[in-house]
Short mmCIF file of N, CA and C and ligand atoms in Angstrom, two decimals:
data_model
loop_
_atom_site.label_atom_id
_atom_site.label_comp_id
_atom_site.label_asym_id
_atom_site.label_seq_id
_atom_site.Cartn_x
_atom_site.Cartn_y
_atom_site.Cartn_z
N MET L 272 3.61 -41.00 -31.57
CA MET L 272 3.25 -40.79 -29.92
C MET L 272 4.64 -40.79 -29.41
N PRO L 273 4.59 -39.08 -28.07
CA PRO L 273 5.92 -39.46 -27.77
C PRO L 273 6.07 -40.67 -26.67
N SER L 274 7.48 -40.44 -26.28
CA SER L 274 8.57 -41.86 -25.73
C SER L 274 9.67 -40.96 -24.44
N LEU L 275 9.16 -41.73 -23.30
CA LEU L 275 9.78 -41.18 -22.72
C LEU L 275 10.59 -42.15 -21.18
N LEU L 276 12.08 -42.08 -21.65
CA LEU L 276 12.64 -42.89 -20.58
C LEU L 276 12.66 -41.69 -19.39
N PHE L 277 12.59 -42.76 -17.82
CA PHE L 277 13.16 -41.78 -16.83
C PHE L 277 14.28 -42.75 -15.90
N VAL L 278 15.33 -42.43 -16.03
CA VAL L 278 16.58 -42.72 -15.53
C VAL L 278 16.96 -42.04 -14.40
N CYS L 279 16.87 -43.06 -13.29
CA CYS L 279 17.74 -42.43 -12.04
C CYS L 279 19.45 -43.82 -11.71
N LEU L 280 19.54 -43.62 -10.35
CA LEU L 280 21.06 -44.20 -10.33
C LEU L 280 20.28 -45.85 -10.28
N GLY L 281 19.52 -46.11 -9.50
CA GLY L 281 18.98 -47.62 -9.41
C GLY L 281 17.53 -48.20 -9.37
N ASN L 282 16.95 -47.44 -10.55
CA ASN L 282 15.57 -47.81 -10.75
C ASN L 282 14.80 -48.30 -10.27
N ILE L 283 14.60 -48.01 -9.07
CA ILE L 283 14.04 -49.05 -7.51
C ILE L 283 13.61 -47.33 -7.19
N CYS L 284 13.80 -46.63 -7.37
CA CYS L 284 12.86 -45.36 -5.63
C CYS L 284 12.82 -44.24 -6.89
N ARG L 285 13.38 -43.52 -7.58
CA ARG L 285 12.36 -42.17 -8.20
C ARG L 285 12.32 -42.62 -9.33
N SER L 286 12.84 -43.42 -10.40
CA SER L 286 12.26 -43.58 -12.01
C SER L 286 11.29 -44.04 -11.65
N PRO L 287 11.14 -45.42 -11.34
CA PRO L 287 9.82 -45.43 -11.31
C PRO L 287 8.64 -44.73 -10.56
N LEU L 288 9.08 -44.02 -9.46
CA LEU L 288 8.05 -42.91 -9.15
C LEU L 288 7.77 -41.84 -10.07
N ALA L 289 8.25 -41.98 -11.08
CA ALA L 289 8.03 -40.27 -12.19
C ALA L 289 7.51 -41.26 -13.20
N GLU L 290 7.81 -42.50 -12.91
CA GLU L 290 7.42 -43.72 -14.18
C GLU L 290 5.30 -43.50 -13.96
N GLY L 291 4.81 -43.43 -12.79
CA GLY L 291 4.38 -43.99 -12.57
C GLY L 291 3.02 -42.75 -12.27
N ALA L 292 3.77 -42.41 -12.26
CA ALA L 292 2.96 -40.67 -11.89
C ALA L 292 2.55 -39.83 -13.42
N LEU L 293 3.85 -40.40 -14.27
CA LEU L 293 3.26 -39.95 -15.67
C LEU L 293 2.38 -40.97 -16.51
N ARG L 294 2.65 -42.18 -16.22
CA ARG L 294 1.39 -43.12 -16.07
C ARG L 294 0.32 -42.94 -16.07
N ALA L 295 -0.29 -42.34 -14.92
CA ALA L 295 -1.20 -41.38 -13.61
C ALA L 295 -1.97 -40.42 -14.70
N GLU L 296 -0.94 -40.07 -14.74
CA GLU L 296 -1.12 -38.40 -15.09
C GLU L 296 -2.05 -37.86 -17.15
N ALA L 297 -1.18 -38.77 -17.16
CA ALA L 297 -0.97 -39.17 -18.89
C ALA L 297 -2.46 -39.63 -19.32
N ALA L 298 -3.26 -40.89 -18.13
CA ALA L 298 -3.89 -41.90 -18.28
C ALA L 298 -5.30 -40.43 -17.53
N ARG L 299 -5.17 -39.92 -17.04
CA ARG L 299 -5.70 -39.10 -16.15
C ARG L 299 -6.53 -37.88 -17.46
N ARG L 300 -5.60 -37.63 -18.22
CA ARG L 300 -5.61 -36.38 -19.55
C ARG L 300 -5.99 -37.03 -20.36
N GLY L 301 -5.97 -38.45 -20.76
CA GLY L 301 -6.28 -38.95 -21.67
C GLY L 301 -5.56 -38.81 -23.05
N VAL L 302 -4.19 -39.12 -22.78
CA VAL L 302 -3.11 -38.25 -23.25
C VAL L 302 -1.85 -39.88 -23.39
N ALA L 303 -2.57 -40.20 -24.67
CA ALA L 303 -0.83 -41.43 -25.11
C ALA L 303 0.23 -41.34 -25.50
N LEU L 304 0.99 -42.08 -24.34
CA LEU L 304 2.60 -41.58 -24.38
C LEU L 304 3.04 -43.23 -24.41
N VAL L 305 4.02 -43.09 -24.47
CA VAL L 305 5.21 -44.66 -24.09
C VAL L 305 5.89 -44.17 -23.45
N VAL L 306 6.17 -44.72 -21.57
CA VAL L 306 6.42 -44.14 -20.71
C VAL L 306 7.56 -45.74 -20.38
N ASP L 307 8.61 -45.78 -19.79
CA ASP L 307 9.88 -46.52 -19.09
C ASP L 307 10.27 -45.71 -18.32
N SER L 308 11.38 -46.71 -17.98
CA SER L 308 11.98 -46.14 -16.56
C SER L 308 13.30 -46.91 -16.50
N ALA L 309 14.33 -46.59 -16.28
CA ALA L 309 15.65 -47.53 -16.13
C ALA L 309 17.12 -47.03 -15.26
N GLY L 310 17.37 -47.53 -14.65
CA GLY L 310 18.58 -47.01 -13.64
C GLY L 310 20.26 -47.26 -14.51
N THR L 311 20.93 -46.13 -14.07
CA THR L 311 22.47 -45.60 -14.52
C THR L 311 23.02 -46.86 -13.59
N GLY L 312 22.57 -47.67 -12.73
CA GLY L 312 23.34 -48.86 -12.36
C GLY L 312 22.39 -49.93 -12.39
N ASN L 313 23.15 -50.96 -12.55
CA ASN L 313 22.97 -52.52 -12.58
C ASN L 313 22.23 -53.48 -11.40
N TRP L 314 22.55 -52.59 -9.94
CA TRP L 314 22.51 -53.89 -8.74
C TRP L 314 20.82 -54.05 -8.73
N HIS L 315 20.11 -54.12 -9.03
CA HIS L 315 18.92 -53.90 -8.30
C HIS L 315 18.11 -54.37 -9.97
N ALA L 316 19.04 -54.73 -11.02
CA ALA L 316 18.53 -55.16 -12.03
C ALA L 316 17.01 -56.84 -11.91
N GLY L 317 15.88 -56.49 -12.24
CA GLY L 317 14.32 -57.40 -11.62
C GLY L 317 14.00 -57.06 -10.84
N GLU L 318 14.26 -56.61 -9.98
CA GLU L 318 13.81 -55.96 -8.46
C GLU L 318 13.05 -54.92 -8.87
N PRO L 319 11.45 -55.38 -8.42
CA PRO L 319 10.42 -54.38 -7.66
C PRO L 319 10.97 -52.86 -7.34
N PRO L 320 10.30 -51.85 -7.68
CA PRO L 320 10.75 -50.78 -6.62
C PRO L 320 10.95 -50.96 -5.29
N ASP L 321 11.66 -50.08 -4.75
CA ASP L 321 11.92 -49.62 -3.37
C ASP L 321 10.24 -49.97 -2.13
N GLU L 322 10.04 -50.87 -0.91
CA GLU L 322 8.71 -50.79 -0.77
C GLU L 322 8.12 -49.57 -0.41
N ARG L 323 9.28 -48.39 -0.30
CA ARG L 323 8.50 -46.96 -0.07
C ARG L 323 8.39 -45.83 -0.92
N ALA L 324 8.99 -46.85 -2.17
CA ALA L 324 8.31 -46.12 -3.19
C ALA L 324 7.12 -46.69 -3.34
N VAL L 325 6.40 -47.35 -3.54
CA VAL L 325 5.64 -49.03 -3.93
C VAL L 325 4.99 -47.80 -2.75
N ALA L 326 5.12 -47.91 -1.70
CA ALA L 326 4.17 -47.51 0.09
C ALA L 326 3.55 -45.70 -0.84
N VAL L 327 4.19 -45.01 -1.20
CA VAL L 327 4.04 -42.84 -1.42
C VAL L 327 3.50 -43.26 -2.61
N ALA L 328 3.27 -44.16 -3.70
CA ALA L 328 2.68 -44.09 -4.79
C ALA L 328 1.22 -45.18 -3.93
N ALA L 329 1.33 -45.94 -3.59
CA ALA L 329 0.05 -46.60 -2.98
C ALA L 329 -1.12 -45.19 -1.93
N ARG L 330 -0.65 -44.77 -1.42
CA ARG L 330 -1.48 -43.26 -0.70
C ARG L 330 -1.57 -42.27 -1.65
N ASN L 331 -1.07 -42.64 -3.02
CA ASN L 331 -0.96 -41.56 -3.90
C ASN L 331 -2.19 -42.38 -4.69
N GLY L 332 -2.69 -43.38 -4.43
CA GLY L 332 -3.74 -44.18 -5.53
C GLY L 332 -3.26 -44.99 -6.88
N VAL L 333 -1.67 -45.24 -6.80
CA VAL L 333 -0.92 -45.20 -7.99
C VAL L 333 -0.32 -46.56 -7.60
N ASP L 334 -0.40 -47.85 -8.48
CA ASP L 334 -0.04 -49.36 -8.42
C ASP L 334 1.45 -49.04 -8.71
N ILE L 335 2.49 -49.45 -8.35
CA ILE L 335 3.46 -49.47 -9.05
C ILE L 335 4.33 -51.05 -8.96
N THR L 336 3.93 -51.17 -8.42
CA THR L 336 4.02 -53.22 -7.94
C THR L 336 4.59 -53.86 -8.97
N ALA L 337 4.60 -53.75 -10.29
CA ALA L 337 4.13 -54.44 -11.22
C ALA L 337 5.40 -54.09 -12.45
N LEU L 338 5.87 -52.84 -12.33
CA LEU L 338 7.42 -52.56 -12.75
C LEU L 338 8.88 -53.25 -11.97
N ARG L 339 10.03 -53.37 -12.81
CA ARG L 339 10.57 -53.95 -12.97
C ARG L 339 11.87 -53.03 -12.79
N ALA L 340 12.95 -53.66 -12.25
CA ALA L 340 14.19 -52.40 -12.01
C ALA L 340 15.00 -53.26 -13.48
N ARG L 341 15.05 -52.29 -14.00
CA ARG L 341 16.66 -52.27 -15.47
C ARG L 341 17.57 -51.33 -16.09
N GLN L 342 18.91 -51.56 -16.39
CA GLN L 342 19.48 -51.35 -16.66
C GLN L 342 19.57 -50.25 -17.84
N VAL L 343 19.44 -48.98 -18.13
CA VAL L 343 19.68 -48.18 -19.69
C VAL L 343 20.71 -48.87 -20.36
N THR L 344 20.63 -48.86 -21.84
CA THR L 344 21.06 -49.35 -22.43
C THR L 344 21.53 -48.45 -23.60
N ARG L 345 22.83 -48.44 -24.24
CA ARG L 345 22.72 -47.78 -25.45
C ARG L 345 21.47 -47.61 -26.82
N ALA L 346 20.99 -48.99 -26.95
CA ALA L 346 19.83 -48.76 -27.95
C ALA L 346 18.08 -48.26 -26.91
N ASP L 347 18.95 -47.93 -25.94
CA ASP L 347 17.45 -47.07 -25.25
C ASP L 347 17.56 -45.38 -26.24
N PHE L 348 18.96 -44.98 -26.54
CA PHE L 348 19.36 -43.70 -27.40
C PHE L 348 18.70 -43.82 -28.65
N ALA L 349 18.47 -44.25 -29.13
CA ALA L 349 17.23 -44.98 -30.34
C ALA L 349 15.88 -45.03 -30.20
N CYS L 350 15.43 -45.82 -29.24
CA CYS L 350 13.93 -45.54 -29.26
C CYS L 350 13.10 -44.76 -28.63
N PHE L 351 14.01 -43.72 -27.12
CA PHE L 351 13.03 -43.02 -26.92
C PHE L 351 12.82 -40.99 -27.48
N ASP L 352 11.53 -40.99 -27.50
CA ASP L 352 12.21 -39.51 -27.59
C ASP L 352 13.34 -38.44 -26.89
N HIS L 353 12.84 -38.73 -25.26
CA HIS L 353 13.34 -38.04 -24.61
C HIS L 353 14.02 -39.46 -23.49
N ILE L 354 15.43 -39.29 -23.41
CA ILE L 354 15.17 -39.75 -21.65
C ILE L 354 15.55 -38.08 -20.69
N VAL L 355 14.99 -38.59 -19.27
CA VAL L 355 15.12 -38.29 -18.53
C VAL L 355 15.58 -37.97 -17.11
N ALA L 356 16.55 -37.87 -16.93
CA ALA L 356 17.80 -38.05 -15.52
C ALA L 356 16.66 -36.99 -14.55
N LEU L 357 16.68 -38.11 -13.64
CA LEU L 357 16.41 -37.12 -12.41
C LEU L 357 17.19 -36.21 -11.26
N ASP L 358 18.74 -36.77 -12.00
CA ASP L 358 20.04 -35.78 -11.18
C ASP L 358 20.79 -35.81 -11.32
N HIS L 359 21.39 -34.80 -11.71
CA HIS L 359 22.94 -34.24 -12.57
C HIS L 359 23.75 -35.65 -13.05
N ALA L 360 24.12 -36.60 -11.56
CA ALA L 360 24.94 -37.28 -11.63
C ALA L 360 24.09 -38.23 -12.98
N ASN L 361 23.16 -38.28 -13.10
CA ASN L 361 22.26 -39.49 -13.86
C ASN L 361 22.28 -38.76 -14.75
N LEU L 362 22.06 -37.63 -15.14
CA LEU L 362 22.97 -36.70 -16.38
C LEU L 362 23.58 -36.73 -17.72
N LYS L 363 24.84 -36.96 -16.38
CA LYS L 363 25.77 -37.15 -17.12
C LYS L 363 26.53 -37.97 -17.21
N ASP L 364 26.05 -39.41 -16.74
CA ASP L 364 26.55 -41.13 -16.96
C ASP L 364 25.86 -41.00 -18.27
N LEU L 365 24.26 -40.19 -18.70
CA LEU L 365 23.69 -40.32 -19.63
C LEU L 365 24.78 -39.84 -20.97
N ARG L 366 25.04 -39.00 -20.96
CA ARG L 366 26.04 -38.30 -21.93
C ARG L 366 27.15 -38.98 -21.89
N ARG L 367 27.46 -39.78 -21.06
CA ARG L 367 28.86 -40.15 -21.67
C ARG L 367 28.62 -41.55 -22.32
N LEU L 368 27.17 -42.16 -21.55
CA LEU L 368 26.86 -43.61 -22.73
C LEU L 368 26.01 -43.32 -24.03
N ALA L 369 25.66 -41.73 -24.38
CA ALA L 369 24.96 -41.83 -25.43
C ALA L 369 26.33 -41.89 -26.24
N PRO L 370 25.60 -42.62 -27.58
CA PRO L 370 26.07 -43.14 -29.19
C PRO L 370 26.26 -41.64 -29.18
N GLU L 371 27.11 -41.55 -30.52
CA GLU L 371 26.82 -40.31 -31.39
C GLU L 371 25.52 -39.75 -32.23
N ASP L 372 25.17 -41.37 -32.73
CA ASP L 372 24.08 -40.76 -33.63
C ASP L 372 22.26 -41.22 -33.16
N GLY L 373 22.29 -41.77 -31.64
CA GLY L 373 21.68 -41.59 -30.66
C GLY L 373 20.76 -40.19 -30.68
N SER L 374 19.59 -40.55 -30.84
CA SER L 374 18.76 -39.29 -30.82
C SER L 374 17.77 -38.74 -30.02
N ALA L 375 17.72 -39.37 -29.11
CA ALA L 375 17.21 -39.48 -27.61
C ALA L 375 18.03 -38.07 -27.09
N ARG L 376 16.16 -37.00 -26.42
CA ARG L 376 16.89 -35.88 -27.13
C ARG L 376 17.04 -36.20 -24.51
N LEU L 377 17.84 -35.80 -24.17
CA LEU L 377 18.51 -35.68 -22.91
C LEU L 377 18.08 -34.32 -21.90
N SER L 378 17.20 -34.31 -20.65
CA SER L 378 16.95 -33.52 -20.20
C SER L 378 17.03 -33.99 -18.94
N LEU L 379 16.95 -32.89 -17.21
CA LEU L 379 16.18 -33.28 -16.41
C LEU L 379 14.85 -33.18 -16.06
N LEU L 380 14.64 -33.93 -14.99
CA LEU L 380 13.19 -34.46 -14.63
C LEU L 380 12.99 -32.87 -14.54
N LEU L 381 13.36 -32.30 -13.88
CA LEU L 381 12.61 -30.84 -13.24
C LEU L 381 13.39 -29.77 -13.66
N ASP L 382 13.81 -29.85 -15.30
CA ASP L 382 13.73 -29.08 -16.62
C ASP L 382 12.39 -28.29 -17.19
N TRP L 383 11.62 -30.09 -16.62
CA TRP L 383 10.48 -29.69 -17.72
C TRP L 383 9.32 -28.49 -16.84
N VAL L 384 9.31 -28.29 -15.12
CA VAL L 384 8.93 -27.96 -14.53
C VAL L 384 9.18 -26.25 -14.96
N PRO L 385 8.42 -25.49 -14.88
CA PRO L 385 8.33 -24.38 -15.36
C PRO L 385 9.13 -23.33 -13.77
N GLY L 386 10.45 -22.91 -13.29
CA GLY L 386 10.50 -22.14 -12.73
C GLY L 386 11.88 -23.22 -11.32
N ARG L 387 11.43 -24.83 -12.24
CA ARG L 387 12.46 -25.57 -11.20
C ARG L 387 13.49 -25.70 -11.94
N GLN L 388 13.64 -25.41 -13.19
CA GLN L 388 14.93 -25.74 -14.37
C GLN L 388 16.23 -25.96 -13.82
N GLY L 389 17.11 -27.05 -14.51
CA GLY L 389 18.57 -27.69 -13.07
C GLY L 389 18.20 -27.99 -11.78
N GLN L 390 16.98 -27.89 -11.07
CA GLN L 390 16.99 -28.67 -10.40
C GLN L 390 17.14 -30.42 -10.75
N ALA L 391 17.67 -31.33 -9.10
CA ALA L 391 17.91 -32.38 -9.26
C ALA L 391 17.05 -32.92 -7.94
N VAL L 392 16.12 -34.40 -8.28
CA VAL L 392 14.90 -34.94 -7.84
C VAL L 392 16.57 -35.39 -7.04
N ALA L 393 16.43 -35.05 -5.54
CA ALA L 393 16.85 -35.64 -4.45
C ALA L 393 16.84 -37.10 -4.32
N ASP L 394 17.74 -38.07 -4.11
CA ASP L 394 18.01 -39.96 -3.74
C ASP L 394 17.37 -39.99 -1.99
N PRO L 395 15.74 -40.54 -2.33
CA PRO L 395 15.84 -40.74 -0.82
C PRO L 395 16.35 -41.67 -0.42
N TRP L 396 16.73 -42.48 -0.78
CA TRP L 396 17.07 -43.61 -0.67
C TRP L 396 17.68 -44.26 1.22
N PHE L 397 18.81 -43.11 0.85
CA PHE L 397 19.70 -43.18 1.85
C PHE L 397 18.48 -42.95 3.30
N GLY L 398 17.79 -41.63 3.05
CA GLY L 398 17.21 -40.64 3.87
C GLY L 398 15.46 -41.36 4.96
N GLU L 399 14.96 -40.68 5.40
CA GLU L 399 14.64 -40.80 6.10
C GLU L 399 12.44 -41.31 4.65
N ALA L 400 11.71 -41.65 5.47
CA ALA L 400 10.85 -42.32 4.61
C ALA L 400 9.82 -40.87 3.75
N GLU L 401 10.00 -39.80 4.90
CA GLU L 401 9.61 -38.09 4.38
C GLU L 401 9.78 -37.99 3.26
N GLY L 402 11.18 -38.54 2.72
CA GLY L 402 11.96 -37.90 1.68
C GLY L 402 11.24 -39.17 0.45
N PHE L 403 10.38 -40.09 0.71
CA PHE L 403 9.47 -40.16 -0.31
C PHE L 403 8.43 -39.30 -0.89
N ASP L 404 8.13 -38.58 0.55
CA ASP L 404 6.98 -37.77 0.03
C ASP L 404 7.27 -36.95 -0.44
N ALA L 405 8.58 -36.14 -0.62
CA ALA L 405 9.52 -35.25 -1.06
C ALA L 405 9.30 -35.81 -3.14
N THR L 406 10.32 -36.35 -2.63
CA THR L 406 10.44 -37.70 -4.27
C THR L 406 8.73 -37.17 -5.40
N TRP L 407 7.73 -37.74 -4.36
CA TRP L 407 6.87 -37.70 -5.47
C TRP L 407 6.20 -36.41 -5.37
N ALA L 408 5.96 -35.30 -4.97
CA ALA L 408 6.09 -33.49 -5.09
C ALA L 408 6.69 -33.76 -5.98
N ASP L 409 7.63 -33.60 -6.20
CA ASP L 409 8.38 -33.33 -7.25
C ASP L 409 8.29 -34.41 -8.81
N VAL L 410 8.42 -35.78 -8.43
CA VAL L 410 7.91 -36.18 -9.80
C VAL L 410 5.99 -35.85 -10.61
N THR L 411 5.20 -35.80 -9.38
CA THR L 411 3.54 -35.59 -10.29
C THR L 411 3.91 -33.78 -10.21
N ALA L 412 4.77 -32.95 -9.86
CA ALA L 412 4.90 -31.98 -10.21
C ALA L 412 5.52 -31.67 -11.74
N ALA L 413 6.21 -32.80 -11.86
CA ALA L 413 6.52 -32.71 -13.70
C ALA L 413 5.71 -33.89 -14.15
N ALA L 414 4.91 -35.06 -13.69
CA ALA L 414 4.26 -34.97 -14.83
C ALA L 414 3.33 -34.29 -15.44
N ARG L 415 2.47 -33.64 -13.81
CA ARG L 415 2.14 -32.91 -15.19
C ARG L 415 2.54 -31.87 -16.09
N ALA L 416 3.58 -31.45 -15.63
CA ALA L 416 4.13 -30.41 -17.00
C ALA L 416 4.65 -30.79 -17.95
N ILE L 417 5.08 -32.13 -17.99
CA ILE L 417 5.34 -32.74 -19.59
C ILE L 417 4.03 -33.21 -19.98
N VAL L 418 2.74 -33.99 -19.73
CA VAL L 418 1.49 -34.03 -20.37
C VAL L 418 1.53 -32.85 -20.84
N GLU L 419 1.37 -31.51 -19.71
CA GLU L 419 0.87 -29.97 -20.36
C GLU L 419 2.24 -30.02 -21.72
N ARG L 420 2.69 -30.03 -21.47
CA ARG L 420 4.09 -29.78 -22.79
C ARG L 420 3.71 -30.21 -23.95
N LEU L 421 3.57 -31.99 -23.41
CA LEU L 421 3.49 -32.84 -24.71
C LEU L 421 2.11 -32.60 -25.24
N SER L 422 1.15 -32.13 -24.71
CA SER L 422 -0.63 -32.17 -25.27
C SER L 422 -0.31 -30.84 -26.21
N LYS L 423 0.38 -29.54 -26.01
CA LYS L 423 0.40 -28.41 -26.48
C LYS L 423 1.13 -28.58 -27.62
N ASP L 424 2.53 -29.48 -27.73
CA ASP L 424 2.92 -29.86 -28.33
C ASP L 424 2.90 -30.25 -30.06
N ALA L 425 2.13 -31.50 -29.61
CA ALA L 425 0.91 -32.12 -30.75
C ALA L 425 -0.32 -31.19 -30.81
N GLU L 426 -1.00 -30.06 -29.79
CA GLU L 426 -2.15 -29.50 -31.26
C GLU L 426 -1.61 -28.38 -31.79
N ALA L 427 -0.38 -27.65 -31.50
CA ALA L 427 0.82 -26.89 -32.86
C ALA L 427 1.27 -27.96 -33.65
N ALA L 428 1.38 -29.17 -33.68
CA ALA L 428 1.95 -29.58 -34.94
C ALA L 428 0.83 -30.17 -35.87
N ARG L 429 -0.55 -29.84 -34.87
CA ARG L 429 -2.19 -30.53 -35.65
C ARG L 429 -2.55 -29.60 -36.63
P1 4NP C 554 16.91 -44.69 -7.09
O1 4NP C 554 17.64 -44.98 -5.59
O2 4NP C 554 18.38 -44.05 -8.30
O3 4NP C 554 15.83 -42.86 -7.10
O4 4NP C 554 16.57 -45.91 -7.97
C1 4NP C 554 18.48 -45.86 -5.50
C2 4NP C 554 18.33 -46.76 -5.07
C3 4NP C 554 19.55 -47.77 -4.97
C4 4NP C 554 20.81 -47.42 -4.62
C5 4NP C 554 20.87 -46.01 -4.41
C6 4NP C 554 19.92 -44.77 -5.19
N1 4NP C 554 22.06 -47.87 -4.06
O5 4NP C 554 22.73 -48.38 -3.98
O6 4NP C 554 21.93 -49.24 -4.15
#
């Protein structure tokens, strides 16, 4: 079963939304995946997602209230097939943290979306509430593209 870890800075806004969106899309499509999220920082470890993230997910029919923040670990690089950064700073931090023998493939979330390679998911933490709608649009586009890609890969391997 393919496994993906989404990583942002705090693990309370963008990566829990990416996790929620992918869980929902995979369930909708009947695709089995392992999904988790983490932060490069540890300031919010143990906390639920930001209430603005919980709200935007809920408005779109997805419940992320049970998620709890944690910091990414070196063991994650052996556990997950894909570690997916939400922005370039997260990706840079992951490259620095990656053990030499880590097998996880690193990418940016929007690399998975045709036409959006190399783009970052903007950090909505310091901005207006509308920023979370933009985050939701980005993570749902990525969730659709990820399920599409992994389904095709699974079919090709059959
Ligand atoms: P996230 O947003 O990386 O999308 O979870 C942030 C959450 C918290 C902080 C920064 C970004 N912070 O500075 O505490």
